[in-house]
Each structure stands twice: as structure tokens, then as C-alpha cells.
Short mmCIF file of C-alpha atoms in Angstrom, two decimals:
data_model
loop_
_atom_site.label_atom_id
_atom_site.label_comp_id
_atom_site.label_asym_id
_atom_site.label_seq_id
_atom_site.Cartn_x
_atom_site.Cartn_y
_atom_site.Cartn_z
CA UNK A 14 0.00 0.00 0.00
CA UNK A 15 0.91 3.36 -0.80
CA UNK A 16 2.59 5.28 2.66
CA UNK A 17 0.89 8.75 1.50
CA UNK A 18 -2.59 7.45 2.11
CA UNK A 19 -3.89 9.39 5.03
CA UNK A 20 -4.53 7.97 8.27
CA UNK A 21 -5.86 8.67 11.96
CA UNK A 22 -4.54 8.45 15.36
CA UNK A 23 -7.95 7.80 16.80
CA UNK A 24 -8.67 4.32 18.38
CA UNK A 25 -11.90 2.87 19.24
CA UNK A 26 -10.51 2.44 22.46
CA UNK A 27 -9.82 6.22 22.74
CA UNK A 28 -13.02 7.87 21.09
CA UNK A 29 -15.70 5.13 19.87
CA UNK A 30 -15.49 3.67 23.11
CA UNK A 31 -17.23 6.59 25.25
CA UNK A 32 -21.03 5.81 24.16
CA UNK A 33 -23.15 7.15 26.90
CA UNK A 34 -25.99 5.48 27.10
CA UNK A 35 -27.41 2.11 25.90
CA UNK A 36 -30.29 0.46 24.41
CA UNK A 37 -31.05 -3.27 24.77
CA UNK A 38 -30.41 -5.65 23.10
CA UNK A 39 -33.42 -6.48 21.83
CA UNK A 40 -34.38 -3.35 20.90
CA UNK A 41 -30.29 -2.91 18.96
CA UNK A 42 -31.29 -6.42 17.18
CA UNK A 43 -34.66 -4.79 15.74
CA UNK A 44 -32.75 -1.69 15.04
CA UNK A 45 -30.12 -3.75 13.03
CA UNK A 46 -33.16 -5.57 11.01
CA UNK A 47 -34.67 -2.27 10.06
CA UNK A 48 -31.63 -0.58 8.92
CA UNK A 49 -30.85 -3.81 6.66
CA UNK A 50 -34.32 -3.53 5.18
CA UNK A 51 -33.82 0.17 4.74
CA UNK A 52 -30.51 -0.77 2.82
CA UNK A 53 -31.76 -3.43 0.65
CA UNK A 54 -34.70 -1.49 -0.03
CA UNK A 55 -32.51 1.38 -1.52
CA UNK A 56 -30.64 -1.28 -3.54
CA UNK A 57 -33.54 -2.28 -5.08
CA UNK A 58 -35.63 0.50 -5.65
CA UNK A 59 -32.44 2.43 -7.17
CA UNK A 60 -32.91 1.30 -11.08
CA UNK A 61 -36.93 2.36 -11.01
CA UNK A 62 -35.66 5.50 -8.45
CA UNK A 63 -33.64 6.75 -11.59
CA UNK A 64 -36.51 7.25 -13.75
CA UNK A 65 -38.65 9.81 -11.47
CA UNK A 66 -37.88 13.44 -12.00
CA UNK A 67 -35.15 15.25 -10.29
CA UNK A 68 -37.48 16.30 -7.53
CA UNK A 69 -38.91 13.12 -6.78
CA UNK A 70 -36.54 11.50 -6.63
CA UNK A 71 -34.52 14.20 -3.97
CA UNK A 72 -37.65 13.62 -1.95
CA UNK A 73 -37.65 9.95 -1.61
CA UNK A 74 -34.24 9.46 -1.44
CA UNK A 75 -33.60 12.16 1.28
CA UNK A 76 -36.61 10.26 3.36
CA UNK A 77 -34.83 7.33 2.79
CA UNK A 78 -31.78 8.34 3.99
CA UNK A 79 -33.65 10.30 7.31
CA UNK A 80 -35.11 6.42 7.98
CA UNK A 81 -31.97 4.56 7.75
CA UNK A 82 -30.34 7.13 10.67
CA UNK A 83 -34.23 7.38 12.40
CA UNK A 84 -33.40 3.19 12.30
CA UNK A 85 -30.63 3.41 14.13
CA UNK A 86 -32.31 5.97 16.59
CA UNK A 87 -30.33 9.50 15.42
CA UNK A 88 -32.04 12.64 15.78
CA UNK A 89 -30.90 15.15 13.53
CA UNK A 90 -30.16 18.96 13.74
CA UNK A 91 -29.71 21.22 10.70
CA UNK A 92 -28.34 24.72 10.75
CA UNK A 93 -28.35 26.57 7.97
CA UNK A 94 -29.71 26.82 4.45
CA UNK A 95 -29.14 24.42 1.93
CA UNK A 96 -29.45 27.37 -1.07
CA UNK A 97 -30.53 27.07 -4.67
CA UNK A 98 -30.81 23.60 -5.93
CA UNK A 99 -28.26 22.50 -8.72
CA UNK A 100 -28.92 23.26 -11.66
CA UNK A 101 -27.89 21.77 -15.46
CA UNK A 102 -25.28 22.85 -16.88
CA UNK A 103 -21.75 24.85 -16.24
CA UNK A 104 -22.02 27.02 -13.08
CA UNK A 105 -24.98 24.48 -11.74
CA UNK A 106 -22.26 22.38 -9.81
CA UNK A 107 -21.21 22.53 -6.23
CA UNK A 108 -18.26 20.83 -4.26
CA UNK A 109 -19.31 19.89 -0.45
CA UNK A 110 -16.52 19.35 1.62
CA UNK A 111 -16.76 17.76 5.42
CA UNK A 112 -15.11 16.56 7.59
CA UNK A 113 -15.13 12.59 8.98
CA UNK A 114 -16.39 10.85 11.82
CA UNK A 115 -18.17 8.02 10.59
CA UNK A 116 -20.12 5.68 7.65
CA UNK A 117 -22.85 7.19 8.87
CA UNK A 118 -21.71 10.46 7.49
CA UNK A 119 -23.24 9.16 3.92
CA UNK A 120 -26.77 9.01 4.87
CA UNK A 121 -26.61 12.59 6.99
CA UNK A 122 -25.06 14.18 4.37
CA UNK A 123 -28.05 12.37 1.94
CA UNK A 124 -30.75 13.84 4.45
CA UNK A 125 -29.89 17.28 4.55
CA UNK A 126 -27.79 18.14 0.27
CA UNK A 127 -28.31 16.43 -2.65
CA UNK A 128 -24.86 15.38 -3.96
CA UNK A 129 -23.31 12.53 -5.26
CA UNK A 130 -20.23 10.84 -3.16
CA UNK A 131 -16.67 10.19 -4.01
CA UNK A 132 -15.49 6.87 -2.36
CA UNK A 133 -12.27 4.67 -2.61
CA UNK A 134 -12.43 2.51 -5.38
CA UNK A 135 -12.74 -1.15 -3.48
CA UNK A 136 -16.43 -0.14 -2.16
CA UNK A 137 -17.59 -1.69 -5.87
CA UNK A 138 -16.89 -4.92 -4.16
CA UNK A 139 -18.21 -4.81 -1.30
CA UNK A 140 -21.52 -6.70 0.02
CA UNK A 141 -24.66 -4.93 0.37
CA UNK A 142 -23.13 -0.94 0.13
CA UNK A 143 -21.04 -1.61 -3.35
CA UNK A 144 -24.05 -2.50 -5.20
CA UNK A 145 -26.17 0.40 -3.97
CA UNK A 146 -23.09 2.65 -4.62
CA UNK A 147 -22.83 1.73 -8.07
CA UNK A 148 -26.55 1.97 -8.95
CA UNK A 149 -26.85 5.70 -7.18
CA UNK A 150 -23.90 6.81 -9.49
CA UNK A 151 -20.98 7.14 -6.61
CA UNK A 152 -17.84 8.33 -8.14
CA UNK A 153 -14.96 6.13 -7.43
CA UNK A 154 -10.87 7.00 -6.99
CA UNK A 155 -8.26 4.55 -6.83
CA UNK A 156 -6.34 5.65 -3.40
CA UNK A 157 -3.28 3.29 -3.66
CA UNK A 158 -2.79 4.46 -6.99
CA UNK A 159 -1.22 8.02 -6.88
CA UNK A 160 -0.74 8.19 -11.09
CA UNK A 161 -4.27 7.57 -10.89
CA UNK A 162 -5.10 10.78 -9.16
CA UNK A 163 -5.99 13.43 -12.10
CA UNK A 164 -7.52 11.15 -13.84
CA UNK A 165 -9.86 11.19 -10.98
CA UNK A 166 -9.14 14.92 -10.34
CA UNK A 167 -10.84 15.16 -14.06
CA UNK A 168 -13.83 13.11 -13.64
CA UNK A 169 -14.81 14.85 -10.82
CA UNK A 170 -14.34 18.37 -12.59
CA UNK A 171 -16.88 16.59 -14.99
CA UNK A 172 -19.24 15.70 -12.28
CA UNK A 173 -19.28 19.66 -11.45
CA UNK A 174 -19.24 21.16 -15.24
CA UNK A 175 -22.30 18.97 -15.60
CA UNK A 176 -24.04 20.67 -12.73
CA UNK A 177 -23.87 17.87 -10.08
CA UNK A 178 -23.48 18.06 -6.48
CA UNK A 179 -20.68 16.69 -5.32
CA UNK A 180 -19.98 15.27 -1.99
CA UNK A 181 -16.12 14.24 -0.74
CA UNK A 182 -13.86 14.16 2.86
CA UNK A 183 -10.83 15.99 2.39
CA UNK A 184 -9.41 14.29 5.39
CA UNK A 185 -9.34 11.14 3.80
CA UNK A 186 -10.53 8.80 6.83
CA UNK A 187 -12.22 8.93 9.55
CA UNK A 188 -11.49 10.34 12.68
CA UNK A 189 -12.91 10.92 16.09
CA UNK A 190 -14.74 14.17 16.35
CA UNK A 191 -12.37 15.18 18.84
CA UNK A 192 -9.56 15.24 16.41
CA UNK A 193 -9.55 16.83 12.96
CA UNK A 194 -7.44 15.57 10.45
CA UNK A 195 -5.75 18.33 7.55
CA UNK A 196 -7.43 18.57 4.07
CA UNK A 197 -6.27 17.40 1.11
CA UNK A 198 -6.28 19.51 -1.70
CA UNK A 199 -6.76 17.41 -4.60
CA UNK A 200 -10.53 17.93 -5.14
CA UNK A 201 -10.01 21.30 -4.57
CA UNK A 202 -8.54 21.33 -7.71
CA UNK A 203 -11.47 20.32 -9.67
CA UNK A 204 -13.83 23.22 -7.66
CA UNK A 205 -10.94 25.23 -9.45
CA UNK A 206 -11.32 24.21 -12.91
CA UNK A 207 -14.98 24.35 -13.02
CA UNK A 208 -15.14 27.87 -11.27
CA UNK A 209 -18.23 25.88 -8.93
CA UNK A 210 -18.26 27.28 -5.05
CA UNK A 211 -17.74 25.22 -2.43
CA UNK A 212 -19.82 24.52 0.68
CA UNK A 213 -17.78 23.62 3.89
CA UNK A 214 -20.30 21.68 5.88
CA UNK A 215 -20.02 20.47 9.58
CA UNK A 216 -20.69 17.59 10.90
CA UNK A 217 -20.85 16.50 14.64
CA UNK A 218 -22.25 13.69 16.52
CA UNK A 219 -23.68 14.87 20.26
CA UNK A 220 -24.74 13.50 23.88
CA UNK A 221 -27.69 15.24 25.14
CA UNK A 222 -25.90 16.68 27.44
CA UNK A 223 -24.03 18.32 24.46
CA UNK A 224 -20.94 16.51 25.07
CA UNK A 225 -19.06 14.46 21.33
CA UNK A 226 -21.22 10.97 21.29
CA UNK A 227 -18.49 8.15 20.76
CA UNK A 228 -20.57 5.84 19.57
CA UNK A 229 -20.19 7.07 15.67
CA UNK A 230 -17.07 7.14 15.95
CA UNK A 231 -15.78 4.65 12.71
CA UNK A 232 -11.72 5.05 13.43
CA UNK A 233 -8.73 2.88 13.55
CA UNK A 234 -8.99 -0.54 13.36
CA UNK A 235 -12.68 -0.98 14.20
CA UNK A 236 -14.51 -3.61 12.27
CA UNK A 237 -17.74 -2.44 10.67
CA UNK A 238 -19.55 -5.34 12.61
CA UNK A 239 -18.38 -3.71 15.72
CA UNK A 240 -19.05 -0.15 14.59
CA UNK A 241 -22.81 -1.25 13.42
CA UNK A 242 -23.68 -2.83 16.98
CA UNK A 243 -22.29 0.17 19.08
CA UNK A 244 -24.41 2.56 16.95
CA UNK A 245 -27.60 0.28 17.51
CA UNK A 246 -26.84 0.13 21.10
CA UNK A 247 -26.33 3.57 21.96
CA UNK A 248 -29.30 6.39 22.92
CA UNK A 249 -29.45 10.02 23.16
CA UNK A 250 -27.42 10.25 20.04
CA UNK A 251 -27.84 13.67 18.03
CA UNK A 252 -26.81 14.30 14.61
CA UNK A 253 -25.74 17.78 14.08
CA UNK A 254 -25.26 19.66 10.22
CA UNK A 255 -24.32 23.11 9.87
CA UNK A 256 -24.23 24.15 6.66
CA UNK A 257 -21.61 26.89 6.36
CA UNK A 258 -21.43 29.94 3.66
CA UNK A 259 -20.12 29.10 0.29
CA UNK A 260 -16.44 29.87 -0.97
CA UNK A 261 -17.72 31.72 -4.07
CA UNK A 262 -15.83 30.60 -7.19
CA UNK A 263 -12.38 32.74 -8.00
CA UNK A 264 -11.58 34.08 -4.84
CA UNK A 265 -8.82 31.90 -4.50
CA UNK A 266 -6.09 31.02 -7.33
CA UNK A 267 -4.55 27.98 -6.01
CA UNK A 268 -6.29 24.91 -4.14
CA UNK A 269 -3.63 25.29 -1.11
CA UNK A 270 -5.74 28.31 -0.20
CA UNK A 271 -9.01 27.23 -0.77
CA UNK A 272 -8.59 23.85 0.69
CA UNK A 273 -7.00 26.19 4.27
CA UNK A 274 -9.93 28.29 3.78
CA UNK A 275 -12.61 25.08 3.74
CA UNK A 276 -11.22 23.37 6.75
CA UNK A 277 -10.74 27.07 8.19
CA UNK A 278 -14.47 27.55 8.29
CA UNK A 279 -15.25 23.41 9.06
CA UNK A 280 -12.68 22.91 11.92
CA UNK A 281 -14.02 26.23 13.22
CA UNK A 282 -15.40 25.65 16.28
CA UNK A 283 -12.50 24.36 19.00
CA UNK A 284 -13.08 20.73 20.30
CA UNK A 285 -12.23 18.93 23.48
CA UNK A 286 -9.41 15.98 22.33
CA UNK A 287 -9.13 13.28 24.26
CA UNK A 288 -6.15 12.95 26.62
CA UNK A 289 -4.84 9.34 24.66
CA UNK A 290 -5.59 11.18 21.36
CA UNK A 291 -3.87 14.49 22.41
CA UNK A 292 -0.02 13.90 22.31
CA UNK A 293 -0.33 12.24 19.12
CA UNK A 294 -1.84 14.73 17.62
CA UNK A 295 1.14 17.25 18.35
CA UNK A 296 3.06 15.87 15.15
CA UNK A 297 0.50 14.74 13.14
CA UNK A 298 1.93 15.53 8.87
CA UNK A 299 0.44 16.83 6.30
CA UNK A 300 1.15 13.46 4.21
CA UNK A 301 0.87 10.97 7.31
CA UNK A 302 3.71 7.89 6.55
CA UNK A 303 1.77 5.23 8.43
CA UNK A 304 0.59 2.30 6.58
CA UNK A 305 -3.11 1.60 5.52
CA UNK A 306 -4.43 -2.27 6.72
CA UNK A 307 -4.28 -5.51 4.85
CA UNK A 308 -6.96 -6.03 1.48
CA UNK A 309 -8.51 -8.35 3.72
CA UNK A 310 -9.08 -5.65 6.41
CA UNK A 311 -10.79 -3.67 3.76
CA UNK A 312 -14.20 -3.22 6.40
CA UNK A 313 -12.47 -1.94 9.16
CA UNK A 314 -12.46 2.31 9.79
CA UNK A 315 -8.64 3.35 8.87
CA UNK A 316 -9.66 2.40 5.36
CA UNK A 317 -12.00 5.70 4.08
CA UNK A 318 -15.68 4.38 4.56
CA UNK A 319 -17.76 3.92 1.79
CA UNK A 320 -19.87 6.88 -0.10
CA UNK A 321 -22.88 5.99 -1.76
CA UNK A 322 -24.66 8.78 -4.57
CA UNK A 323 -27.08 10.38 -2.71
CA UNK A 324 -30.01 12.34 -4.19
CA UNK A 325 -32.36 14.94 -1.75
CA UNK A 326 -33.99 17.79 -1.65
CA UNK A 327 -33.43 20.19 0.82
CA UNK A 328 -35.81 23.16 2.94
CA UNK A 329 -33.86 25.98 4.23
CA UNK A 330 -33.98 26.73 7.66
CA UNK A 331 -31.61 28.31 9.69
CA UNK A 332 -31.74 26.04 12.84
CA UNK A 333 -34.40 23.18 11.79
CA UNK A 334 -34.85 19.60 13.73
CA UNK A 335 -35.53 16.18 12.04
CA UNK A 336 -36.74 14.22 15.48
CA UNK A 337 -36.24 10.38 14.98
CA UNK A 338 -37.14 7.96 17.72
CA UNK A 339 -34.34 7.16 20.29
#
């Protein structure tokens, strides 16, 4: 594997493993059952989803997304408006940029924007999310293979010119919520060449006491077995989107500055790190040496979780509430 592939120093020891508290197990197991009818639902009902009209199809598919986190109990909080939907064409497009806790980052994102997703290449292959990823349009890059980059660079500058939404994580895994990682500037690049704003967005997961929820948390070496039962077991959980003002296109030249200015306005807000996380965090790179996992590891968090082609529609609001039963 490639040694310039990003990674975290989060651990689900460290951050996944404060949760708060829990359901039952029952009640997890029937929680688990709906959100794997919710997914295979959305697997099938992608071909015949395809031919509604645009806004049709952004209303089912952002209630679909709302279940599958209402399924796992989430609540969600959006702040912020959403703005003009995309429209055809050059100057329709619009890069979103976030940063990353968790899988479940897909569907919140799918909830609140309509975008597609830009995921590592090896999701294609994967049970149950690679063939709804394929059907909803995802855009794929190959991360082991560097050479590989503006080709990808390219076909998402395509993706924008054509007027599409486009979702990706600069940081390039996942990491804790406590802990930000740096952005990468490649896609940046392509919100360059076709002149399209970009939309930081922020996204945190919350006790109700307003504390970070662990639970999310999709870091390290953490199966996706494991990360799917601590989400089903945890309560009070609060999903929280705040949709920050758009980077206008040309006001900067070079993608160093407007990927500093996008995780400027993201990574905002200062967080609390945890004290295992904190003193590795003092040296973290820009191009982080450590090696990614096996192939065969290829579920587990340090490898970037998967990004499936979303399409919603959106009602502005500066400070509006999706309640979902805990």
C-alpha cells in the first residue's frame, strides 16, 4: 500500500469507546433488522428511483436516507440553508466538503444536500453498500494508486461542469470528532477548474448533554460489525449539520488556499481531544507515513468508509430539527 494514504490516530478504544448510554439488546437487534431492510430497499428500488424526475426522486431518497439514521435511533439537527438547488449545466455544480467521523456520514449528508459521493475505489466490491453505490452513481478514486489521481481529479471536474453536487472528505478517513485531520487539496482542484463554489459543511455527533457521542465514531482498526452494533446500542445520540457559507468561485487562485480556507471555516469551532488522542496529535503531517491495513481488512475504519450517490432535496432553515425515535 501506498505510505501517502492518510490515516488517523484515533482508536476505538480512545473515542468510539465513550457511548453514553445504551439500548437493549433487543431493541439494537430490531434496530439492526430495520436498517438492513432500509438498505436493501434502496438497492432495489435504485434502477426504477432513476426514472422519477429530479425532484422526486430528492424527496424519496432524502426520506430514505432520514429512515436509515431514524433506524438506528439518530435525531438530527440542521443549521443553515441548503441554497438554490443544482442546476444543469456549467455554473450548476457545487463541491461539499466535510469533515469525517463516521459511515454514517453518507446518509446525513443524503438527508440534509443532494450530492453525489466520491469513495475509494474497493467499495464496488463490497456486500450490500457496493451495489447500492454503483446503482446511485458514486464516483470512485483509486487511493493506492497516486498516477491515478488526475484522472480522478478530471472526472470529478466533470461531475461539477455537468451541474452535479458533489460530496467528498478531504481528510481522507475517519477520525474521532475530537480530532480533525488536515485537508487534502486534490478535489479542490477540480472546484478550481470548473469555477463551482464550495460549501464547507459540519458535521458532529452529540450527547444530550451536548458533550461528542463516541458511539459514531468509525476510526482505527474498528470492524464495521463492531461499529454497526455500538451505533444500535447507543441512545441520546444527536446528529448535528451546519451548513456553512459558500467559498464563491475565484476568490482563490490555487487549491492550497481554498482547501485552508474550507477546513478554516469546518474545523471552526474548537473541540475537546481526548487525553490518549492528544499527544499524538502534536506531530501529526500533512502526508501521514503510516501504513493503511491488509486487502482483507478492507471493512475496518482506517480504510475511508464507503460513499454511496445520494439524491435529496433540501428546505432551508436556519436552525431546523428532524426528530427520529431514540
Amino acid at each position: 500500500m501506498s505510505a501517502w494514504l492518510p490515516t488517523s490516530p484515533c482508536t476505538p478504544a480512545d473515542c468510539a469507546g465513550h457511548q453514553g448510554r445504551t439500548a437493549s439488546v433487543p431493541r439494537a437487534v430490531l434496530r439492526l433488522a430495520v436498517a438492513v431492510a432500509l438498505i436493501l430497499l434502496g438497492i432495489l428500488g435504485a434502477p426504477p428511483l432513476r426514472l422519477l424526475p429530479e425532484r422526486a426522486r430528492h424527496v424519496l431518497v432524502r426520506a430514505w436516507a432520514a429512515a436509515l439514521l431514524g433506524a438506528f435511533g439518530l435525531r438530527i439537527t440542521v443549521h443553515g440553508a441548503p441554497g438554490p438547488p443544482p442546476g444543469p449545466g456549467p455554473g450548476g455544480g457545487r463541491l461539499i466538503v466535510a469533515n469525517h467521523i463516521s459511515w454514517l456520514d453518507i446518509p446525513l449528508v443524503a438527508a440534509v444536500l443532494p450530492s453525489r459521493m466520491l469513495a475509494k475505489s474497493d467499495i464496488r466490491s463490497w456486500p450490500v453498500l457496493g451495489p447500492l453505490s454503483r446503482q446511485a452513481g458514486t464516483l470512485f478514486i483509486e487511493r493506492d494508486r497516486l498516477r491515478g489521481l488526475p484522472a480522478t481529479v478530471g472526472l470529478l471536474t466533470r461531475a461539477l461542469l455537468d451541474g452535479d453536487r458533489v460530496t467528498v472528505y478531504p481528510e481522507g478517513s475517519t477520525w474521532c470528532g475530537r480530532a480533525q485531520g488536515p485537508f487534502r487539496r486534490a478535489a479542490f482542484q477540480a472546484a478550481l477548474d470548473a469555477r463551482v463554489p464550495v460549501q464547507p459543511v459540519r458535521i458532529s455527533y452529540l450527547l444530550d448533554d451536548g458533550g461528542p457521542a463516541g458511539a459514531p465514531a468509525f476510526v482505527g482498526d474498528d470492524p464495521l460489525t463492531a461499529s454497526l452494533w455500538r451505533i444500535a446500542r447507543a441512545r441520546g445520540v444527536r446528529a448535528e449539520v451546519r451548513l456553512l457559507p459558500r467559498i464563491p468561485p475565484g476568490r482563490y487562485a490555487h487549491r492550497r488556499d481554498l482547501a485552508a480556507a474550507a477546513q478554516a471555516a469546518v474545523l471552526a469551532e474548537p473541540v475537546s481531544v481526548s487525553p490518549a488522542v492528544a499527544p499524538l496529535l502534536s506531530g501529526v503531517p500533512s502526508q501521514p507515513s503510516a501504513p493503511m491495513p491488509s486487502a482483507t481488512d478492507s471493512d475496518r475504519a482506517k480504510r475511508p468508509a464507503a460513499s454511496v450517490h445520494q439524491w435529496v432535496n433540501s428546505s432551508p432553515a436556519e436552525a431546523s430539527s428532524l426528530r427520529m425515535p431514540s
